[in-house]
Short mmCIF file of C-alpha atoms in Angstrom, two decimals:
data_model
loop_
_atom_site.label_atom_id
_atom_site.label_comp_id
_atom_site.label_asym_id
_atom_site.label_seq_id
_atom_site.Cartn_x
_atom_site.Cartn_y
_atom_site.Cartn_z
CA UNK G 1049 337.68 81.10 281.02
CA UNK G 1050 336.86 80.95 277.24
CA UNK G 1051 334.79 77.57 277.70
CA UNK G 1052 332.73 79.13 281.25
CA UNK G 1053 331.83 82.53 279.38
CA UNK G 1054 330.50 80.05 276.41
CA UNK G 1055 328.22 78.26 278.77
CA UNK G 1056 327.20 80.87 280.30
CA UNK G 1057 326.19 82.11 276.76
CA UNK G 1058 324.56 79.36 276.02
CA UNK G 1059 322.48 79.29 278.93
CA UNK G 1060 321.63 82.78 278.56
CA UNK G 1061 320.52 81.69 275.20
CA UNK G 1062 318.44 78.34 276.00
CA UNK G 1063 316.11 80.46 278.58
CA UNK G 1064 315.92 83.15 276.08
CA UNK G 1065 314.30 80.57 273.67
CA UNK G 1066 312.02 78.79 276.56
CA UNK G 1067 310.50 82.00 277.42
CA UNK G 1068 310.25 83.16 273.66
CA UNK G 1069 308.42 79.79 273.07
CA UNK G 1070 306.06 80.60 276.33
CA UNK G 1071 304.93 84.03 275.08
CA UNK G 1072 304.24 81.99 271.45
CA UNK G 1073 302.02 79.58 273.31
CA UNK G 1074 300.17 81.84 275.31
CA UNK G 1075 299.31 84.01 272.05
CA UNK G 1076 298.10 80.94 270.91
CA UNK G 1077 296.13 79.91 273.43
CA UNK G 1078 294.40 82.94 273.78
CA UNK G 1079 293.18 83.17 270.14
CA UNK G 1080 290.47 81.20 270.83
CA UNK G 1081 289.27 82.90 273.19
CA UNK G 1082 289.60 86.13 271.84
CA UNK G 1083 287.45 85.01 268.44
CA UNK G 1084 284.64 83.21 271.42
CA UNK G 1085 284.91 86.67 272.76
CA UNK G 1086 284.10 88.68 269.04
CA UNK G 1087 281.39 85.79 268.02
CA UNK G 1088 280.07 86.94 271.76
CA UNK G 1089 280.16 89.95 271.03
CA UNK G 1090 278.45 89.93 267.50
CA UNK G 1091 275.85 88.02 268.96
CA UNK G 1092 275.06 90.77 271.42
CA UNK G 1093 275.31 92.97 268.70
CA UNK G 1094 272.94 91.53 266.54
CA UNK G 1095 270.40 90.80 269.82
CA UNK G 1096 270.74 94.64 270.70
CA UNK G 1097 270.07 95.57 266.98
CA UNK G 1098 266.91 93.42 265.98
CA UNK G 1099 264.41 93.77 268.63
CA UNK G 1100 263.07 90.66 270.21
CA UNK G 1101 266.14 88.58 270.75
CA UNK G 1102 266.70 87.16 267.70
CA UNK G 1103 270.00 86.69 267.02
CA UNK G 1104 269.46 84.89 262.98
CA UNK G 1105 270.45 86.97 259.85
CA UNK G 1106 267.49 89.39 259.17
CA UNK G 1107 268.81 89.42 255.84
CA UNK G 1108 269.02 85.66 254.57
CA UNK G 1109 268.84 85.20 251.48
CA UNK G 1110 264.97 83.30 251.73
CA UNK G 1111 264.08 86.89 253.53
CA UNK G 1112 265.94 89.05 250.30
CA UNK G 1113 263.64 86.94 247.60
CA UNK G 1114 260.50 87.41 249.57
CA UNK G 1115 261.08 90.85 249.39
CA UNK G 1116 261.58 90.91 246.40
CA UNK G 1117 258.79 88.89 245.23
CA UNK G 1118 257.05 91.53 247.92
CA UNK G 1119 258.41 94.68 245.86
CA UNK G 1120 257.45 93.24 242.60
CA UNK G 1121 253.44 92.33 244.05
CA UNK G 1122 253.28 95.89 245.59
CA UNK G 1123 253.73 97.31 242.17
CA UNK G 1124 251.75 95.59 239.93
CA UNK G 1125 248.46 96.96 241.29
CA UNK G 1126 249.77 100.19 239.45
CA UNK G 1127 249.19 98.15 236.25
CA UNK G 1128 246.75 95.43 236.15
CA UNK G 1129 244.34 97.75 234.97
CA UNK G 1130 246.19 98.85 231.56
CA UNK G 1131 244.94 95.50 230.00
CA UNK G 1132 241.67 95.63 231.37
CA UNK G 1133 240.98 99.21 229.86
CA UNK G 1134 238.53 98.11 227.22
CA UNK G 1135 236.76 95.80 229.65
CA UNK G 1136 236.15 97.54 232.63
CA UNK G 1137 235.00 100.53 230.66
CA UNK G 1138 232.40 98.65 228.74
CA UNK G 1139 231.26 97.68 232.24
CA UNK G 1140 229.56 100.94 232.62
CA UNK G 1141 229.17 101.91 228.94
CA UNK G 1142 231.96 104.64 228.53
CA UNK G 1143 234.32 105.20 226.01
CA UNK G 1144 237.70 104.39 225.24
CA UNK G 1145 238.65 107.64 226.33
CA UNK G 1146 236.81 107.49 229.83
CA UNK G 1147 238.51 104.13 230.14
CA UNK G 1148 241.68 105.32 229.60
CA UNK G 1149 241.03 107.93 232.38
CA UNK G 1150 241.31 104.82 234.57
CA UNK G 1151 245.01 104.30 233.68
CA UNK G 1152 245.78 108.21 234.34
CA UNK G 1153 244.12 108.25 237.33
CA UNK G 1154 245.89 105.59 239.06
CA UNK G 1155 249.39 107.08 237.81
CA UNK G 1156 247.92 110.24 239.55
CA UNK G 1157 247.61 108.24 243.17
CA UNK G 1158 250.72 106.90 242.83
CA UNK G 1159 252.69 110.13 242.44
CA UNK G 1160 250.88 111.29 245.26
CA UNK G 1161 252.06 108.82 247.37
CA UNK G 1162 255.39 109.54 246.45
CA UNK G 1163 254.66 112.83 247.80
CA UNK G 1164 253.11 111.90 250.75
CA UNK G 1165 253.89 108.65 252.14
CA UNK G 1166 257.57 107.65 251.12
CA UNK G 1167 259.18 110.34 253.47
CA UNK G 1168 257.32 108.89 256.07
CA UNK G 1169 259.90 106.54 255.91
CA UNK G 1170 262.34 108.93 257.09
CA UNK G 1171 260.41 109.53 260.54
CA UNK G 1172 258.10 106.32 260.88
CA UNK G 1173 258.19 102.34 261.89
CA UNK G 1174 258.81 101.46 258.39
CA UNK G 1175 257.61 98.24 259.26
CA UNK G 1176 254.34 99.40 260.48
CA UNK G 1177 253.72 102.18 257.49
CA UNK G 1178 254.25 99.07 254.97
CA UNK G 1179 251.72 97.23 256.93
CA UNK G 1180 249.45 100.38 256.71
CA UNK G 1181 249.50 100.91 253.16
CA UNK G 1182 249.38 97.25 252.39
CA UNK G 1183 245.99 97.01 254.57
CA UNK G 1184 244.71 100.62 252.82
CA UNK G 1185 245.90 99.29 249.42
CA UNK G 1186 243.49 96.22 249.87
CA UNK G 1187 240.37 98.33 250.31
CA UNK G 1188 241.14 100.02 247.96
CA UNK G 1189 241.54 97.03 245.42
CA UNK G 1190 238.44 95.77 246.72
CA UNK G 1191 236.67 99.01 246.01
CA UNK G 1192 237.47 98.81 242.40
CA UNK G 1193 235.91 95.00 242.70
CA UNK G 1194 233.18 96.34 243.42
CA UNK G 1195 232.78 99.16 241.51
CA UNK G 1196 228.50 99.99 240.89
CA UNK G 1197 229.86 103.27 239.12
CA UNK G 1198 232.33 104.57 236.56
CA UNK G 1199 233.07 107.84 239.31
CA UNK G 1200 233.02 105.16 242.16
CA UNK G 1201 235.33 103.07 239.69
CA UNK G 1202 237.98 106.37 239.39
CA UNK G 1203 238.12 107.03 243.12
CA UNK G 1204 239.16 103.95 244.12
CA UNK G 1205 241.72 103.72 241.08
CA UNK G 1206 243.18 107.21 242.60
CA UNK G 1207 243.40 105.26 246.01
CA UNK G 1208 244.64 102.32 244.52
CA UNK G 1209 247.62 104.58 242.66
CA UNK G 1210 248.17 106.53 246.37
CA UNK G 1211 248.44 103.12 248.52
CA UNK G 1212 250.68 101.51 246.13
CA UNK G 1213 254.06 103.03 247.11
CA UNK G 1214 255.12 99.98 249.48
CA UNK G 1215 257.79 99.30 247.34
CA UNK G 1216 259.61 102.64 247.44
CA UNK G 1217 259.56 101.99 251.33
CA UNK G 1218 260.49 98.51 251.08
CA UNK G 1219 263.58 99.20 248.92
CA UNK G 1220 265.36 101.76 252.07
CA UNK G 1221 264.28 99.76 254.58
CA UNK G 1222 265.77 96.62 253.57
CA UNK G 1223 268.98 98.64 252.45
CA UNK G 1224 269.42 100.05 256.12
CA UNK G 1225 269.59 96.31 257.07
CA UNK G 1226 272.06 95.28 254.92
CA UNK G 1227 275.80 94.71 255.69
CA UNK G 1228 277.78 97.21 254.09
CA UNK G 1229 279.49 94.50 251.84
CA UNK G 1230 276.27 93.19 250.19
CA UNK G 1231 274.03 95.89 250.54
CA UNK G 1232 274.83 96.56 246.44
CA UNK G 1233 273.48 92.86 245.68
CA UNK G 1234 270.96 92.72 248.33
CA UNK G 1235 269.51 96.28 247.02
CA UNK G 1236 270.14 95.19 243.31
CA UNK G 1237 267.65 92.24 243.98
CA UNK G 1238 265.02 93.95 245.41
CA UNK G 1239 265.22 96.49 242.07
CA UNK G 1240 265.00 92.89 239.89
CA UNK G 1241 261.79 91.75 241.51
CA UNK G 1242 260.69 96.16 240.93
CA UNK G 1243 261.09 95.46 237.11
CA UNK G 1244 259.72 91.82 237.44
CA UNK G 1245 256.49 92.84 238.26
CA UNK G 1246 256.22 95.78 236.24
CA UNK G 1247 256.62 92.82 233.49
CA UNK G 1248 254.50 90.57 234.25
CA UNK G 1249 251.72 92.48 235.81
CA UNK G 1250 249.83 93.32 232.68
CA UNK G 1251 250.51 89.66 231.57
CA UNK G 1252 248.96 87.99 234.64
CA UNK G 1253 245.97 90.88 234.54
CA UNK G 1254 245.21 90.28 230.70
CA UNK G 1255 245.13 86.52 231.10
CA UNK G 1256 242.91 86.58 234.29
CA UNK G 1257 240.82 89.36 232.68
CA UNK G 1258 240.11 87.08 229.59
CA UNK G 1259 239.32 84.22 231.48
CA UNK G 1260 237.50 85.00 234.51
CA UNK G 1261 237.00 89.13 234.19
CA UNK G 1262 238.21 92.21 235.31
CA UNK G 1263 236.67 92.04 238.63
CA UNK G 1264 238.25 88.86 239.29
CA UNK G 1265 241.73 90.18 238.97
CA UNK G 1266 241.23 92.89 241.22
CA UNK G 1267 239.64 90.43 244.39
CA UNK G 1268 242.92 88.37 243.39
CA UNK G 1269 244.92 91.53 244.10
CA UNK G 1270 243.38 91.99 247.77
CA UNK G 1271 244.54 88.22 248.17
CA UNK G 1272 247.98 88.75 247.01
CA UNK G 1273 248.26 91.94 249.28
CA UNK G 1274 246.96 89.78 252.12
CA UNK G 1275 250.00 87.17 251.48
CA UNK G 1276 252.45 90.25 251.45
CA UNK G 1277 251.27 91.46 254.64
CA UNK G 1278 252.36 88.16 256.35
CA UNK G 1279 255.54 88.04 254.58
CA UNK G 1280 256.36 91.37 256.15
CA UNK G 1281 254.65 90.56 259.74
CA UNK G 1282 256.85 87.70 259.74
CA UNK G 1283 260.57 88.39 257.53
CA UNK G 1284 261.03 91.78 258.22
CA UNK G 1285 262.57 93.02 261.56
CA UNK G 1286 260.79 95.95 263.07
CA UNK G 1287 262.62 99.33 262.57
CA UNK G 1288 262.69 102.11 265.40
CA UNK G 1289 261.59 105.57 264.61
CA UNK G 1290 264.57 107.88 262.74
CA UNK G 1291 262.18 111.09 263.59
CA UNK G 1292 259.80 113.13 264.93
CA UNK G 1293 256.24 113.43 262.96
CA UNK G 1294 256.50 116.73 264.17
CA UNK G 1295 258.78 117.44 261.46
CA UNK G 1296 257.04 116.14 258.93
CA UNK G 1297 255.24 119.69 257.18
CA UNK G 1298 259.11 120.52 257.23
CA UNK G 1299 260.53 117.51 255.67
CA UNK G 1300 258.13 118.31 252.74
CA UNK G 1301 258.99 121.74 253.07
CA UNK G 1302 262.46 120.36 252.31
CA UNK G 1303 261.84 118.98 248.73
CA UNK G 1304 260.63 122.32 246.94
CA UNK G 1305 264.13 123.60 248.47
CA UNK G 1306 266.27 120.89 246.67
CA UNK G 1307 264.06 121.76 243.71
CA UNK G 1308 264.70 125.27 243.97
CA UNK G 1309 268.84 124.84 244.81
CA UNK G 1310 269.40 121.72 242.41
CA UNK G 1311 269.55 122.64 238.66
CA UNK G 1312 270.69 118.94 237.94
CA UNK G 1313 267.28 117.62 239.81
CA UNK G 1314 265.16 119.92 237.69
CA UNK G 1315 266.86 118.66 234.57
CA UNK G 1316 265.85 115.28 235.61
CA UNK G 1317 262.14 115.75 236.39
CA UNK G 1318 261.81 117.60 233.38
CA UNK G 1319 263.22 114.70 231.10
CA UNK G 1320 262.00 112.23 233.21
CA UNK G 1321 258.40 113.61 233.14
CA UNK G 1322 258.42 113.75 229.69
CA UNK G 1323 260.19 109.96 229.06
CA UNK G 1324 258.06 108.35 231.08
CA UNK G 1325 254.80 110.50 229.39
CA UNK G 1326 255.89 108.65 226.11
CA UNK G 1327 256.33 105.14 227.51
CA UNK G 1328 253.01 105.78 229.04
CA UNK G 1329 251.13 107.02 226.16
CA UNK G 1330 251.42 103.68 224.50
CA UNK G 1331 250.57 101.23 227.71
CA UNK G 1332 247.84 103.61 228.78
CA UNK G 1333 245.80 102.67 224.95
CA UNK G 1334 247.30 99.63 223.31
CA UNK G 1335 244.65 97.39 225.34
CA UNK G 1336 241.95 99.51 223.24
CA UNK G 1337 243.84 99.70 219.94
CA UNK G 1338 244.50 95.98 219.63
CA UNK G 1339 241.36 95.41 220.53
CA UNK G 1340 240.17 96.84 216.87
CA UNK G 1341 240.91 95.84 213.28
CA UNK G 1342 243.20 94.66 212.18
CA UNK G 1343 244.05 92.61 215.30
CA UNK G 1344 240.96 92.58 217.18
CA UNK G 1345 243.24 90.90 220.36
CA UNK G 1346 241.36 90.54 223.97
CA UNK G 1347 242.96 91.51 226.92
CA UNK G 1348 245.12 88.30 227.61
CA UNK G 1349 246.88 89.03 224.31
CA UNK G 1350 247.09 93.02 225.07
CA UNK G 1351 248.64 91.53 228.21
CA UNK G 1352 251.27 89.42 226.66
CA UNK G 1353 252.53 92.59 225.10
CA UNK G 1354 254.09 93.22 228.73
CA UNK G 1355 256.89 90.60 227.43
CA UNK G 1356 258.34 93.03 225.76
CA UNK G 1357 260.08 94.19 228.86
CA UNK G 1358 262.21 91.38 228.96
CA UNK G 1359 264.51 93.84 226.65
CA UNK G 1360 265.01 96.04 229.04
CA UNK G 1361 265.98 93.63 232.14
CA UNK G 1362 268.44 92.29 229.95
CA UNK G 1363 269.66 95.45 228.71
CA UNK G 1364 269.87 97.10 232.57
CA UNK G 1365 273.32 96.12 232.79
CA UNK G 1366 274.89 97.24 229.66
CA UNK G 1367 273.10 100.52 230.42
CA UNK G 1368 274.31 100.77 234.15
CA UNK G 1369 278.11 100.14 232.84
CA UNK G 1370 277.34 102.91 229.76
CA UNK G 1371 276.57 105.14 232.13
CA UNK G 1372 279.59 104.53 234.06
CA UNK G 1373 282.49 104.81 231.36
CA UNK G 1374 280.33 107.88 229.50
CA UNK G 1375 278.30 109.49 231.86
CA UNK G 1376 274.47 109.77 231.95
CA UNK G 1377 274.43 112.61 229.48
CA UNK G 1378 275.05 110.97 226.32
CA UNK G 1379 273.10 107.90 227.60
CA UNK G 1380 270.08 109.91 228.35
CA UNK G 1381 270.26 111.15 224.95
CA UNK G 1382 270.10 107.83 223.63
CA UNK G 1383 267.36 107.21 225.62
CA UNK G 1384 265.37 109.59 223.82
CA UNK G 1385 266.87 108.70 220.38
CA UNK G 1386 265.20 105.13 221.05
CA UNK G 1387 262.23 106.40 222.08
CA UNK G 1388 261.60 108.26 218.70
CA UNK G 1389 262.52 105.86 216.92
CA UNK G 1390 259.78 103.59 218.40
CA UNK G 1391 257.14 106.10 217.94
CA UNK G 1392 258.19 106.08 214.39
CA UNK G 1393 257.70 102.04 214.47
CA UNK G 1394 253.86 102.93 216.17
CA UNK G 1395 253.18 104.70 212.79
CA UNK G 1396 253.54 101.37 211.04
CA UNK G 1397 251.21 99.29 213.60
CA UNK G 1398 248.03 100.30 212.27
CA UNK G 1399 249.10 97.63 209.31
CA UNK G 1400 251.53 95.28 210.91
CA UNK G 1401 252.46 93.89 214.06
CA UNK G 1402 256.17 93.80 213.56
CA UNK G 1403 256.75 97.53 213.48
CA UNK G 1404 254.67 97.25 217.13
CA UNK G 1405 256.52 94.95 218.66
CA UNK G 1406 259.98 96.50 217.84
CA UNK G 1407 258.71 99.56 218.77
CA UNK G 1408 257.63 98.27 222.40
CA UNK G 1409 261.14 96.80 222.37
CA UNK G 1410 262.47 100.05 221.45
CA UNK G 1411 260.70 101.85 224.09
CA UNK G 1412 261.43 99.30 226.85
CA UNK G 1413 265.03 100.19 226.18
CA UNK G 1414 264.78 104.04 225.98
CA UNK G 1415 262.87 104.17 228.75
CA UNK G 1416 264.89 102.19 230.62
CA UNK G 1417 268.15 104.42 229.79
CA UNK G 1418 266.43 107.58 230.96
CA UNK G 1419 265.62 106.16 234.34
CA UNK G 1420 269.11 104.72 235.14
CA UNK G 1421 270.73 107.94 233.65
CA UNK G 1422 268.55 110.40 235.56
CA UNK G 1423 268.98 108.04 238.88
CA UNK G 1424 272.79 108.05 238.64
CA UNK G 1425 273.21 111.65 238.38
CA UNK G 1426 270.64 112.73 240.99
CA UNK G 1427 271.62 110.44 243.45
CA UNK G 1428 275.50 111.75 242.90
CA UNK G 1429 274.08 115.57 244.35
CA UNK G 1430 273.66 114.71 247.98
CA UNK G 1431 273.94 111.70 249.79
CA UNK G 1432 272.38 112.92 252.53
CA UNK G 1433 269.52 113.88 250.78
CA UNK G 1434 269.21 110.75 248.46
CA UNK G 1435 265.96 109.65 249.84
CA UNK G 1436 264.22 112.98 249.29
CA UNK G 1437 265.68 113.90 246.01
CA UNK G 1438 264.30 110.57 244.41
CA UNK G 1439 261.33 111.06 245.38
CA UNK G 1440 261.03 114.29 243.66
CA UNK G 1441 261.84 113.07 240.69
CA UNK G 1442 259.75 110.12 241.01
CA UNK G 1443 257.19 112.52 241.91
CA UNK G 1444 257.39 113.98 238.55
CA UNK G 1445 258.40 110.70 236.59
CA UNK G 1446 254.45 109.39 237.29
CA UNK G 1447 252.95 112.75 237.09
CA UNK G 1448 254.46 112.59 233.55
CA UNK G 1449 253.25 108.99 233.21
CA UNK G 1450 249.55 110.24 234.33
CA UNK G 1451 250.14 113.00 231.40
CA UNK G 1452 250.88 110.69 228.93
CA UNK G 1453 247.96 108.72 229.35
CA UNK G 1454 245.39 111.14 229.52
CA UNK G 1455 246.53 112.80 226.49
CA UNK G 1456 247.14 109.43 224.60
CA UNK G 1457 243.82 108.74 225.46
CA UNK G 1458 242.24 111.32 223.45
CA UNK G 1459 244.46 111.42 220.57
CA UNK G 1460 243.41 107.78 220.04
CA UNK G 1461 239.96 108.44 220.34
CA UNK G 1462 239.80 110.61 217.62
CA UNK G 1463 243.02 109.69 215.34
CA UNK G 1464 244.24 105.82 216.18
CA UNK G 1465 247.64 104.46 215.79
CA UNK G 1466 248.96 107.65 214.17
CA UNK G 1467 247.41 109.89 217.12
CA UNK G 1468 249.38 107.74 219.14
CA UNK G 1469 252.35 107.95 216.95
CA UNK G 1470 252.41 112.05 217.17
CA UNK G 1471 251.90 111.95 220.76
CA UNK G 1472 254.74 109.67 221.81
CA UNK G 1473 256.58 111.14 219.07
CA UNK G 1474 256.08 114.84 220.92
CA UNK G 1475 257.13 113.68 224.22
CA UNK G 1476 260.15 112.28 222.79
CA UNK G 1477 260.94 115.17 220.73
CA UNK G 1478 260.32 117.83 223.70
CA UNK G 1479 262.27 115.77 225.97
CA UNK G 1480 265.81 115.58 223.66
CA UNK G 1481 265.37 119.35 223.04
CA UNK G 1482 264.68 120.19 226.84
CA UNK G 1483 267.96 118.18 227.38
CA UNK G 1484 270.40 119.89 225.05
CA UNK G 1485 268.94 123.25 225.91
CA UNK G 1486 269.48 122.94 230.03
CA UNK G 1487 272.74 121.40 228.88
CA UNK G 1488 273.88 124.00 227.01
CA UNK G 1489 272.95 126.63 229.65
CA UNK G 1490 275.05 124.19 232.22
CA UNK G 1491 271.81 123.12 234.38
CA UNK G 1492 272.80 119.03 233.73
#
């Protein structure tokens, strides 16, 4: 009886295994299957999500660096004038002051735009308001080509500032493509090719200026803008509609209310507008002070100036992770200290270029610490909101930019390097005391 009940055991045992081993093979067998089914799935996915059928990665990395190079193009045309100052006011026989008008006026447009056209974004084809203000941006370069008058000259220099906001619709549009898991590096990239072209802008402008004229550069401009709007015809996938226009007079409505409710956002545009009026003051009139003794540089060499920069793209990490570990607070305040300090080295340019050039260093750097500080605390007040609370403060970061110029423009007319000196000086000044006194009273 003892050996039957053990084969019987056993039996029990050796079907137990055989069907075990049938269940592990059909598992198996099905995997393949089931992943055909998810890559089937994805594909449908990405068919239903990028109109037209295309099933390819919107986002490949050839598509990223054309943006990029797309985002640093669209924001040059804020500053290939700054070189040109001297040049394009001797065109019509006005002043270093009226020329420096130029520079304000185009910082003007652009914070306009801001105003206007970004949160368009937020309700519009995003692909089809880039294409828009690409197309008015042109004529608008082409008007300043053209130019028969100074007042005709300033117009189109306003329009020129109010077109040139593809960027700052770029930048969201490309983000709402990306995967989760890259969206950091894919948005970081598009910022690089932001600060590339604010670099090398006034480099390419000065050395085009000097060689073929002022006009020149500008009817270059309406080519590059051309080129842009096939990239973006072609690379970037059309976006539906997020809202109504209809709500448009509302969504504006919107951005005095976060002014009103955020004390941290005011903080911001008040530093911010004050920062930037410094950095601003000394690109809006080093074209024209170079341009006298001791130096007596032409625009190519005002243009090379733009180099400078290069401090600050370097120094964009170390800021980002200072920010992290100490907040933007102390940062910001370091900002400022740098930008005083490089208003003290303006002082010394009248007699030496060394003091200059560490002061545009200097400045680079400040600058650069105010932005990223003001940026990381803003955007930490709403995510919801993100898109309209930058472009408040951006808003105000170019209306203080526009200030700067305007009133470095004057102070140079009548006192040089050390008018310059005073103003940036001031701006710095008002804008450490503005942020210890709202952080005192708890506002940042």
């Amino acid at each position: 009886m003892g050996g039957v009940t053990r084969e019987i055991h056993l039996c029990i045992i050796r079907k137990d295994i055989k069907r075990q081993r049938a269940i592990i093979i059909r598992r198996v067998s099905a995997q393949p299957a089931a992943r055909t089914r998810t890559r089937t799935q994805d594909r449908a996915m990405t068919l239903l999500s990028f109109p037209g059928g295309r099933a390819a990665n919107p986002l490949s990395p050839v598509t990223v660096c054309l943006m990029a190079t797309a985002c640093a193009f669209a924001v040059s045309t804020l500053y290939y004038n700054q070189p040109l100052l001297p040049e394009m006011g001797a065109s019509f026989g006005r002043s270093a002051t009226d020329a420096g008008l130029i520079a304000t006026l185009t910082q003007l447009g652009y914070a306009g735009g801001l105003f206007l056209f970004v949160p368009l974004g937020d309700r519009l084809d995003r692909k089809m308001l880039i294409l828009a203000l690409l197309m008015l941006n042109m004529a608008s370069l082409l008007a300043v080509a053209v130019s028969t008058s100074f007042p005709m000259l300033a117009v189109a220099s306003i329009a020129v500032g109010l077109t040139a906001v593809t960027a700052q619709v770029v930048i969201p549009a490309i983000s709402g493509l990306a995967p989760p898991e890259t969206r950091g590096r894919i948005v970081g990239a598009l910022l690089s090719g932001l600060s590339a072209g604010l670099l090398f802008a006034r480099t390419l402008s000065g050395f085009v200026g000097a060689h073929a004229g002022w006009r020149t550069m500008f009817l270059i401009a309406v080519g590059i803008d051309a080129a842009l709007m096939a990239i973006i015809v072609l690379r970037l996938p059309r976006l539906s509609r997020t809202g109504s226009v209809s709500a448009y007079p509302a969504l504006l409505a919107s951005l005095w209310t976060l002014v009103r409710e955020q004390p941290v956002l005011r903080a911001a545009c008040i530093t911010g507008f004050l920062m930037f009026a410094a950095f601003s003051a000394l690109w809006g009139t080093l074209a024209a002070l170079v341009a006298r003794p001791p130096y007596g540089f032409g625009p190519d060499a005002a243009g090379a100036f733009g180099f400078a920069g290069i401090a600050g793209l370097v120094a964009s990490p170390f800021i980002g992770r200072a920010v992290d570990r100490f907040g933007p607070r102390p940062i910001l305040a370091a900002g400022g200290v740098a930008v005083l300090a490089a208003f003290l080295g303006v002082a010394g340019a009248e007699w030496h270029i060394l003091p200059l050039l560490l002061a545009m260093v200097l400045l680079d750097i400040g600058n650069r610490a105010g932005l990223v500080s003001n940026q990381s605390r803003i955007y930490a007040l709403s995510a919801e909101a993100r898109s309209r609370l930058n472009t408040v403060f951006m808003t105000c970061y170019f209306l203080g930019g526009a200030s700067g110029a305007g009133v470095a423009a004057w102070m140079v007319e009548r006192f040089g390097w050390q008018g310059l000196a005073v103003t940036g000086a001031g701006f710095a000044v008002a804008a450490l005391l503005s942020h210890a006194a709202l952080g005192r009273r708890g506002q940042a």
